[in-house]
Amino acid sequence: MKPSVLNVTLCFVLIAAVVTMHDVFPDFSYRVPFTLLLALAVLYVFSKAGIQKPASYKGISLLFLSLFIFTCVYHAVLSAVTGGGLFDNSYWIFLCVIYVLAWLRMRFSFKGNSGTAL
């Protein structure tokens, strides 16, 4: 498996695990340490996979868009399956805000470096 495919797959698995944990187990007292442990495990795999070449603006934009859509759809499906309200858990909204902020940061950093990001 190519490292880039592995990295994207791990992002989706991490998001699914964390959103599932926050939706299905709302009273689970170890959510934060478990989330940090999952994030550290994924970062470790990222560090071992390495970056082969610099990412393009289009590639990073598609990654953020796919993470955003996946998070929203996965949470909506999970809320329907568990019978919870769509806005009962605000963690997924927090993730979506982080994606938008990271995308804006990336957009302006690419724009400042090359002047062709639009």
Coordinates of C-alpha atoms in Angstrom, one line a residue:
M1 CA 0.0 0.0 0.0
K2 CA 1.3 3.4 -0.9
P3 CA 2.2 5.7 2.0
S4 CA -0.2 8.4 0.9
V5 CA -3.1 6.0 0.7
L6 CA -2.2 4.6 4.1
N7 CA -2.1 8.1 5.6
V8 CA -5.5 9.1 4.2
T9 CA -7.0 5.8 5.3
L10 CA -5.6 6.3 8.8
C11 CA -7.1 9.8 8.9
F12 CA -10.5 8.3 8.1
V13 CA -10.2 5.5 10.7
L14 CA -9.1 7.9 13.4
I15 CA -12.0 10.3 12.7
A16 CA -14.4 7.3 12.7
A17 CA -13.1 5.9 15.9
V18 CA -13.1 9.3 17.7
V19 CA -16.6 10.3 16.5
T20 CA -18.0 6.9 17.3
M21 CA -16.5 7.0 20.8
H22 CA -17.9 10.5 21.4
D23 CA -21.4 9.6 20.1
V24 CA -21.9 6.0 21.4
F25 CA -20.2 6.4 24.8
P26 CA -21.0 10.0 26.0
D27 CA -20.3 9.2 29.6
F28 CA -17.0 7.4 28.9
S29 CA -14.6 9.1 31.3
Y30 CA -11.4 8.1 29.3
R31 CA -12.5 9.7 26.0
V32 CA -9.8 12.4 26.1
P33 CA -6.8 10.1 26.9
F34 CA -8.1 7.5 24.5
T35 CA -8.4 10.2 21.7
L36 CA -4.9 11.4 22.4
L37 CA -3.6 7.8 22.3
L38 CA -5.3 7.2 19.0
A39 CA -3.9 10.5 17.6
L40 CA -0.4 9.6 18.8
A41 CA -0.6 6.2 17.2
V42 CA -1.6 7.7 13.9
L43 CA 1.1 10.3 14.1
Y44 CA 3.6 7.5 14.7
V45 CA 2.5 5.7 11.6
F46 CA 2.7 9.0 9.7
S47 CA 6.3 9.5 10.8
K48 CA 7.3 6.0 9.7
A49 CA 5.6 6.3 6.4
G50 CA 7.4 9.6 5.6
I51 CA 6.5 12.2 3.0
Q52 CA 7.7 11.3 -0.5
K53 CA 7.1 14.7 -2.2
P54 CA 5.5 18.0 -1.3
A55 CA 1.8 18.1 -1.5
S56 CA 0.0 20.3 -4.0
Y57 CA -2.6 22.9 -3.2
K58 CA -5.3 20.8 -5.0
G59 CA -4.3 17.6 -3.2
I60 CA -4.5 19.2 0.2
S61 CA -7.8 20.9 -0.6
L62 CA -9.3 17.6 -1.7
L63 CA -8.0 16.0 1.5
F64 CA -9.6 18.6 3.7
L65 CA -12.9 18.5 1.7
S66 CA -13.0 14.7 1.9
L67 CA -12.3 14.8 5.7
F68 CA -15.0 17.4 6.1
I69 CA -17.6 15.5 4.1
F70 CA -16.7 12.2 5.7
T71 CA -17.0 13.6 9.2
C72 CA -20.4 15.2 8.6
V73 CA -21.9 12.2 6.8
Y74 CA -20.5 9.7 9.3
H75 CA -21.8 11.6 12.2
A76 CA -25.3 11.9 10.6
V77 CA -25.4 8.2 9.9
L78 CA -24.2 7.4 13.4
S79 CA -26.8 9.7 15.0
A80 CA -29.5 8.0 13.0
V81 CA -28.4 4.5 14.0
T82 CA -28.0 5.4 17.7
G83 CA -31.2 7.4 17.8
G84 CA -29.4 10.5 19.1
G85 CA -30.0 14.0 17.9
L86 CA -27.8 15.4 15.2
F87 CA -26.6 18.3 17.4
D88 CA -26.5 16.4 20.7
N89 CA -22.7 16.0 20.4
S90 CA -20.8 19.1 19.3
Y91 CA -17.5 17.3 18.9
W92 CA -18.1 16.7 15.2
I93 CA -18.8 20.4 14.7
F94 CA -15.5 21.2 16.4
L95 CA -13.8 18.8 14.0
C96 CA -15.4 20.6 11.0
V97 CA -14.3 24.0 12.3
I98 CA -10.8 22.7 12.7
Y99 CA -10.8 21.4 9.1
V100 CA -12.0 24.8 7.8
L101 CA -9.4 26.7 9.8
A102 CA -6.6 24.3 8.7
W103 CA -7.7 24.7 5.1
L104 CA -7.8 28.5 5.4
R105 CA -4.3 28.4 6.9
M106 CA -3.0 26.2 4.1
R107 CA -4.8 28.3 1.5
F108 CA -3.1 31.5 2.6
S109 CA 0.3 29.9 3.1
F110 CA 0.2 28.6 -0.5
K111 CA -1.0 31.9 -1.7
G112 CA 1.9 33.7 0.0
N113 CA 4.5 31.3 -1.3
S114 CA 3.6 31.1 -5.0
G115 CA 0.8 33.5 -5.6
T116 CA -1.2 31.0 -7.7
A117 CA -3.5 29.4 -5.2
L118 CA -7.1 29.9 -6.2

